[in-house]
GROMACS .gro file of C-alpha atoms in nm:
model
  305
    1UNK     CA    1   1.256  12.406  -6.448
    2UNK     CA    2   1.591  12.534  -6.304
    3UNK     CA    3   1.799  12.812  -6.448
    4UNK     CA    4   2.051  12.590  -6.582
    5UNK     CA    5   1.776  12.356  -6.752
    6UNK     CA    6   1.630  12.666  -6.911
    7UNK     CA    7   1.979  12.762  -7.047
    8UNK     CA    8   2.025  12.428  -7.172
    9UNK     CA    9   1.703  12.431  -7.375
   10UNK     CA   10   1.786  12.786  -7.503
   11UNK     CA   11   2.117  12.654  -7.639
   12UNK     CA   12   1.972  12.359  -7.787
   13UNK     CA   13   1.693  12.554  -7.963
   14UNK     CA   14   1.946  12.767  -8.100
   15UNK     CA   15   2.139  12.486  -8.246
   16UNK     CA   16   1.803  12.353  -8.376
   17UNK     CA   17   1.709  12.681  -8.543
   18UNK     CA   18   2.058  12.693  -8.723
   19UNK     CA   19   2.019  12.342  -8.844
   20UNK     CA   20   1.687  12.424  -9.005
   21UNK     CA   21   1.804  12.731  -9.131
   22UNK     CA   22   2.090  12.561  -9.296
   23UNK     CA   23   1.858  12.299  -9.467
   24UNK     CA   24   1.594  12.573  -9.559
   25UNK     CA   25   1.895  12.755  -9.738
   26UNK     CA   26   2.009  12.437  -9.919
   27UNK     CA   27   1.650  12.361 -10.037
   28UNK     CA   28   1.616  12.700 -10.175
   29UNK     CA   29   1.942  12.661 -10.363
   30UNK     CA   30   1.845  12.352 -10.504
   31UNK     CA   31   1.504  12.472 -10.596
   32UNK     CA   32   1.657  12.777 -10.769
   33UNK     CA   33   1.929  12.532 -10.968
   34UNK     CA   34   1.631  12.311 -11.075
   35UNK     CA   35   1.407  12.626 -11.199
   36UNK     CA   36   1.726  12.762 -11.392
   37UNK     CA   37   1.800  12.417 -11.556
   38UNK     CA   38   1.429  12.285 -11.623
   39UNK     CA   39   1.205  12.610 -11.589
   40UNK     CA   40   1.041  12.751 -11.877
   41UNK     CA   41   0.937  13.120 -11.871
   42UNK     CA   42   0.596  13.192 -12.050
   43UNK     CA   43   0.591  13.520 -12.257
   44UNK     CA   44   0.260  13.678 -12.340
   45UNK     CA   45   0.184  13.463 -12.659
   46UNK     CA   46   0.249  13.156 -12.494
   47UNK     CA   47   0.057  13.262 -12.184
   48UNK     CA   48  -0.267  13.328 -12.406
   49UNK     CA   49  -0.231  13.025 -12.590
   50UNK     CA   50  -0.200  12.829 -12.268
   51UNK     CA   51  -0.550  12.982 -12.147
   52UNK     CA   52  -0.681  12.906 -12.474
   53UNK     CA   53  -0.573  12.540 -12.435
   54UNK     CA   54  -0.725  12.543 -12.087
   55UNK     CA   55  -1.035  12.635 -12.233
   56UNK     CA   56  -1.065  12.412 -12.521
   57UNK     CA   57  -0.988  12.111 -12.286
   58UNK     CA   58  -1.168  12.237 -11.995
   59UNK     CA   59  -1.474  11.986 -12.026
   60UNK     CA   60  -1.218  11.704 -12.076
   61UNK     CA   61  -1.017  11.796 -11.770
   62UNK     CA   62  -1.351  11.834 -11.567
   63UNK     CA   63  -1.491  11.500 -11.673
   64UNK     CA   64  -1.160  11.345 -11.486
   65UNK     CA   65  -1.281  11.483 -11.153
   66UNK     CA   66  -1.579  11.422 -10.963
   67UNK     CA   67  -1.829  11.695 -10.969
   68UNK     CA   68  -1.787  11.969 -10.689
   69UNK     CA   69  -1.482  11.780 -10.563
   70UNK     CA   70  -1.191  12.001 -10.458
   71UNK     CA   71  -0.996  11.909 -10.778
   72UNK     CA   72  -1.310  11.999 -10.979
   73UNK     CA   73  -1.367  12.336 -10.800
   74UNK     CA   74  -0.978  12.443 -10.835
   75UNK     CA   75  -0.986  12.371 -11.181
   76UNK     CA   76  -1.298  12.576 -11.270
   77UNK     CA   77  -1.193  12.872 -11.030
   78UNK     CA   78  -0.831  12.863 -11.188
   79UNK     CA   79  -0.965  12.885 -11.525
   80UNK     CA   80  -1.216  13.158 -11.451
   81UNK     CA   81  -0.952  13.342 -11.271
   82UNK     CA   82  -0.717  13.333 -11.585
   83UNK     CA   83  -0.975  13.466 -11.808
   84UNK     CA   84  -1.041  13.770 -11.586
   85UNK     CA   85  -0.903  14.109 -11.691
   86UNK     CA   86  -0.947  14.234 -11.354
   87UNK     CA   87  -0.947  13.996 -11.054
   88UNK     CA   88  -1.171  14.221 -10.839
   89UNK     CA   89  -1.444  14.096 -11.085
   90UNK     CA   90  -1.375  13.718 -10.953
   91UNK     CA   91  -1.634  13.548 -10.744
   92UNK     CA   92  -1.443  13.287 -10.533
   93UNK     CA   93  -1.599  12.961 -10.444
   94UNK     CA   94  -1.692  12.893 -10.061
   95UNK     CA   95  -1.471  12.586 -10.060
   96UNK     CA   96  -1.177  12.763 -10.213
   97UNK     CA   97  -1.205  13.058  -9.966
   98UNK     CA   98  -1.217  12.807  -9.691
   99UNK     CA   99  -0.912  12.664  -9.772
  100UNK     CA  100  -0.750  12.987  -9.828
  101UNK     CA  101  -0.839  13.105  -9.486
  102UNK     CA  102  -0.717  12.777  -9.332
  103UNK     CA  103  -0.368  12.820  -9.524
  104UNK     CA  104  -0.345  13.173  -9.440
  105UNK     CA  105  -0.436  13.114  -9.075
  106UNK     CA  106  -0.178  12.826  -9.060
  107UNK     CA  107   0.109  13.050  -9.222
  108UNK     CA  108   0.050  13.386  -9.363
  109UNK     CA  109   0.402  13.405  -9.501
  110UNK     CA  110   0.353  13.068  -9.693
  111UNK     CA  111   0.017  13.192  -9.838
  112UNK     CA  112   0.177  13.509  -9.966
  113UNK     CA  113   0.457  13.300 -10.109
  114UNK     CA  114   0.224  13.081 -10.291
  115UNK     CA  115   0.032  13.366 -10.415
  116UNK     CA  116   0.334  13.572 -10.540
  117UNK     CA  117   0.474  13.258 -10.718
  118UNK     CA  118   0.158  13.274 -10.945
  119UNK     CA  119   0.150  12.901 -10.938
  120UNK     CA  120  -0.215  12.961 -10.834
  121UNK     CA  121  -0.438  13.251 -10.862
  122UNK     CA  122  -0.561  13.327 -10.484
  123UNK     CA  123  -0.778  13.580 -10.331
  124UNK     CA  124  -0.615  13.890 -10.200
  125UNK     CA  125  -0.555  13.881  -9.805
  126UNK     CA  126  -0.806  14.158  -9.762
  127UNK     CA  127  -1.075  13.930  -9.924
  128UNK     CA  128  -0.990  13.644  -9.661
  129UNK     CA  129  -1.021  13.925  -9.350
  130UNK     CA  130  -1.364  14.033  -9.487
  131UNK     CA  131  -1.483  13.712  -9.507
  132UNK     CA  132  -1.367  13.627  -9.176
  133UNK     CA  133  -1.529  13.904  -9.012
  134UNK     CA  134  -1.869  13.819  -9.187
  135UNK     CA  135  -1.825  13.481  -9.058
  136UNK     CA  136  -1.790  13.605  -8.706
  137UNK     CA  137  -2.127  13.768  -8.734
  138UNK     CA  138  -2.298  13.505  -8.889
  139UNK     CA  139  -2.182  13.214  -8.694
  140UNK     CA  140  -2.069  13.348  -8.361
  141UNK     CA  141  -2.327  13.630  -8.321
  142UNK     CA  142  -2.296  14.015  -8.301
  143UNK     CA  143  -1.948  14.124  -8.159
  144UNK     CA  144  -2.014  14.367  -7.896
  145UNK     CA  145  -1.669  14.403  -7.729
  146UNK     CA  146  -1.302  14.429  -7.818
  147UNK     CA  147  -1.064  14.312  -7.534
  148UNK     CA  148  -0.708  14.381  -7.546
  149UNK     CA  149  -0.409  14.529  -7.342
  150UNK     CA  150  -0.339  14.891  -7.293
  151UNK     CA  151  -0.039  14.899  -7.536
  152UNK     CA  152   0.026  15.229  -7.723
  153UNK     CA  153  -0.124  15.075  -8.070
  154UNK     CA  154  -0.437  14.975  -7.902
  155UNK     CA  155  -0.480  15.320  -7.731
  156UNK     CA  156  -0.424  15.503  -8.070
  157UNK     CA  157  -0.681  15.272  -8.221
  158UNK     CA  158  -0.914  15.365  -7.947
  159UNK     CA  159  -0.848  15.743  -8.008
  160UNK     CA  160  -0.914  15.686  -8.371
  161UNK     CA  161  -1.277  15.587  -8.295
  162UNK     CA  162  -1.325  15.863  -8.042
  163UNK     CA  163  -1.514  16.190  -8.127
  164UNK     CA  164  -1.299  16.482  -8.006
  165UNK     CA  165  -1.262  16.317  -7.664
  166UNK     CA  166  -0.968  16.212  -7.436
  167UNK     CA  167  -1.116  15.858  -7.366
  168UNK     CA  168  -1.322  15.673  -7.606
  169UNK     CA  169  -1.478  15.348  -7.469
  170UNK     CA  170  -1.709  15.244  -7.752
  171UNK     CA  171  -1.783  15.327  -8.123
  172UNK     CA  172  -2.066  15.237  -8.348
  173UNK     CA  173  -2.100  14.896  -8.480
  174UNK     CA  174  -2.132  14.886  -8.857
  175UNK     CA  175  -2.335  14.553  -8.844
  176UNK     CA  176  -2.590  14.686  -8.610
  177UNK     CA  177  -2.706  15.065  -8.573
  178UNK     CA  178  -2.851  14.980  -8.219
  179UNK     CA  179  -2.550  14.799  -8.101
  180UNK     CA  180  -2.225  14.946  -7.998
  181UNK     CA  181  -1.871  14.814  -8.021
  182UNK     CA  182  -1.702  14.834  -7.671
  183UNK     CA  183  -1.340  14.877  -7.588
  184UNK     CA  184  -1.218  14.681  -7.279
  185UNK     CA  185  -0.892  14.652  -7.128
  186UNK     CA  186  -0.848  14.287  -7.015
  187UNK     CA  187  -0.792  14.250  -6.627
  188UNK     CA  188  -0.481  14.068  -6.624
  189UNK     CA  189  -0.288  14.340  -6.800
  190UNK     CA  190  -0.440  14.594  -6.586
  191UNK     CA  191  -0.287  14.373  -6.298
  192UNK     CA  192   0.046  14.382  -6.429
  193UNK     CA  193   0.018  14.749  -6.473
  194UNK     CA  194  -0.100  14.796  -6.134
  195UNK     CA  195   0.179  14.555  -6.001
  196UNK     CA  196   0.451  14.755  -6.205
  197UNK     CA  197   0.348  15.102  -6.048
  198UNK     CA  198   0.323  14.955  -5.708
  199UNK     CA  199   0.689  14.802  -5.765
  200UNK     CA  200   0.819  15.159  -5.854
  201UNK     CA  201   0.698  15.295  -5.498
  202UNK     CA  202   1.007  15.305  -5.306
  203UNK     CA  203   1.150  15.024  -5.538
  204UNK     CA  204   1.318  14.980  -5.868
  205UNK     CA  205   1.305  15.305  -6.040
  206UNK     CA  206   1.136  15.483  -5.753
  207UNK     CA  207   0.904  15.691  -5.985
  208UNK     CA  208   0.603  15.648  -5.745
  209UNK     CA  209   0.544  15.758  -5.394
  210UNK     CA  210   0.206  15.583  -5.307
  211UNK     CA  211   0.044  15.682  -4.989
  212UNK     CA  212  -0.269  15.606  -4.788
  213UNK     CA  213  -0.390  15.806  -4.515
  214UNK     CA  214  -0.041  15.971  -4.496
  215UNK     CA  215   0.121  15.651  -4.462
  216UNK     CA  216   0.366  15.504  -4.731
  217UNK     CA  217   0.276  15.193  -4.937
  218UNK     CA  218   0.618  15.049  -5.065
  219UNK     CA  219   0.699  14.737  -5.260
  220UNK     CA  220   0.972  14.661  -5.010
  221UNK     CA  221   0.682  14.604  -4.742
  222UNK     CA  222   0.556  14.315  -4.975
  223UNK     CA  223   0.900  14.168  -4.997
  224UNK     CA  224   0.953  14.164  -4.618
  225UNK     CA  225   0.638  14.027  -4.565
  226UNK     CA  226   0.649  13.733  -4.810
  227UNK     CA  227   1.003  13.638  -4.735
  228UNK     CA  228   0.913  13.678  -4.355
  229UNK     CA  229   0.698  13.357  -4.387
  230UNK     CA  230   0.992  13.161  -4.526
  231UNK     CA  231   1.183  12.935  -4.310
  232UNK     CA  232   1.475  12.685  -4.395
  233UNK     CA  233   1.346  12.669  -4.785
  234UNK     CA  234   1.003  12.619  -4.667
  235UNK     CA  235   0.745  12.882  -4.771
  236UNK     CA  236   0.376  12.981  -4.681
  237UNK     CA  237   0.342  13.074  -5.048
  238UNK     CA  238   0.502  12.814  -5.263
  239UNK     CA  239   0.386  12.988  -5.586
  240UNK     CA  240   0.515  13.324  -5.497
  241UNK     CA  241   0.880  13.271  -5.598
  242UNK     CA  242   1.192  13.501  -5.583
  243UNK     CA  243   1.089  13.598  -5.945
  244UNK     CA  244   0.771  13.757  -5.823
  245UNK     CA  245   0.925  13.965  -5.599
  246UNK     CA  246   1.262  14.066  -5.754
  247UNK     CA  247   1.158  14.152  -6.117
  248UNK     CA  248   1.392  14.198  -6.430
  249UNK     CA  249   1.272  14.374  -6.739
  250UNK     CA  250   1.174  14.048  -6.885
  251UNK     CA  251   0.957  13.935  -6.569
  252UNK     CA  252   0.789  14.250  -6.560
  253UNK     CA  253   0.639  14.190  -6.908
  254UNK     CA  254   0.497  13.836  -6.803
  255UNK     CA  255   0.126  13.881  -6.721
  256UNK     CA  256   0.118  13.532  -6.569
  257UNK     CA  257   0.331  13.653  -6.253
  258UNK     CA  258   0.120  13.931  -6.194
  259UNK     CA  259  -0.186  13.732  -6.212
  260UNK     CA  260  -0.069  13.440  -5.984
  261UNK     CA  261  -0.090  13.692  -5.671
  262UNK     CA  262  -0.459  13.625  -5.679
  263UNK     CA  263  -0.439  13.257  -5.688
  264UNK     CA  264  -0.616  13.041  -5.422
  265UNK     CA  265  -0.296  12.996  -5.194
  266UNK     CA  266  -0.223  13.377  -5.178
  267UNK     CA  267  -0.606  13.435  -5.098
  268UNK     CA  268  -0.581  13.209  -4.829
  269UNK     CA  269  -0.268  13.378  -4.712
  270UNK     CA  270  -0.487  13.705  -4.694
  271UNK     CA  271  -0.720  13.534  -4.450
  272UNK     CA  272  -0.448  13.440  -4.235
  273UNK     CA  273  -0.295  13.799  -4.255
  274UNK     CA  274  -0.642  13.923  -4.164
  275UNK     CA  275  -0.660  13.703  -3.858
  276UNK     CA  276  -0.331  13.824  -3.758
  277UNK     CA  277  -0.412  14.183  -3.799
  278UNK     CA  278  -0.720  14.147  -3.577
  279UNK     CA  279  -0.502  13.997  -3.300
  280UNK     CA  280  -0.278  14.328  -3.298
  281UNK     CA  281  -0.372  14.515  -2.981
  282UNK     CA  282  -0.192  14.834  -3.087
  283UNK     CA  283  -0.416  14.882  -3.406
  284UNK     CA  284  -0.738  15.062  -3.413
  285UNK     CA  285  -1.062  14.911  -3.586
  286UNK     CA  286  -1.017  15.147  -3.875
  287UNK     CA  287  -0.646  15.046  -3.920
  288UNK     CA  288  -0.725  14.670  -3.906
  289UNK     CA  289  -0.968  14.701  -4.194
  290UNK     CA  290  -0.733  14.867  -4.383
  291UNK     CA  291  -0.496  14.580  -4.357
  292UNK     CA  292  -0.696  14.347  -4.569
  293UNK     CA  293  -0.936  14.336  -4.884
  294UNK     CA  294  -1.307  14.365  -4.823
  295UNK     CA  295  -1.534  14.055  -4.828
  296UNK     CA  296  -1.684  14.166  -5.140
  297UNK     CA  297  -1.372  14.214  -5.319
  298UNK     CA  298  -1.237  13.880  -5.195
  299UNK     CA  299  -1.554  13.708  -5.312
  300UNK     CA  300  -1.537  13.866  -5.654
  301UNK     CA  301  -1.172  13.764  -5.687
  302UNK     CA  302  -1.248  13.403  -5.586
  303UNK     CA  303  -1.546  13.384  -5.823
  304UNK     CA  304  -1.363  13.529  -6.140
  305UNK     CA  305  -1.037  13.360  -6.099
   0.00000   0.00000   0.00000
């Protein structure tokens, strides 16, 4: 998409958001007026009598539903929850738990609103998290690794599990004494971090001064190299665009732009670059090897793309 098309889409999205917000505010106002006119507040005595009515007519209500149907289970669970003095003593039915987990996964805010409204008595969110964790180990197997980026909250999470050490790579797994839970930074985010540090070498903030054997490594060299293979709008690397080279604060946060440097067309370009380096008579054999990645590295990149 062109820049103009993107701007137009953003403007249309803003108009749509404003329209939806107005509709939501209107529905909230209508619901509030409806509750004020027709709603009935139950005091403690009425609430207790309402529970007693549910108990006395429970068999009649259950007879209207097929046994073990969602309606049958919901009625029994709500009646049981209404009679509990402490919901921590409540044993929730697996069917109701699955429904709550699905609803919470779809919209946590909608689940909280439904729970706070007291229209239905539902399990606490922490209960759902515990059930989900147990299901992971029961269905998907034992969790052995946690993969995430190197953001500050994640690094703090690593340090919390460390034992007086600067770096923490694993911790004990509560579900198996002999199995460790390892912390792994995902490769795309590491590539983004490397790319951003590379860009700051003689470019952007100029906070880095990367060197190899006494020779500078600068981002401007990459810019010159890629733009040097463009003629009259034709590019040898069509997927490496202007946005890949001239980064803005927003573009620096996009992991995809960092990963695209290792796509198939760029790896083929590295092969061409290696061939051209071999033909340079003024370079030593060692310098020619430093111009390109090793065969082992290239094979690893191609196998893990």
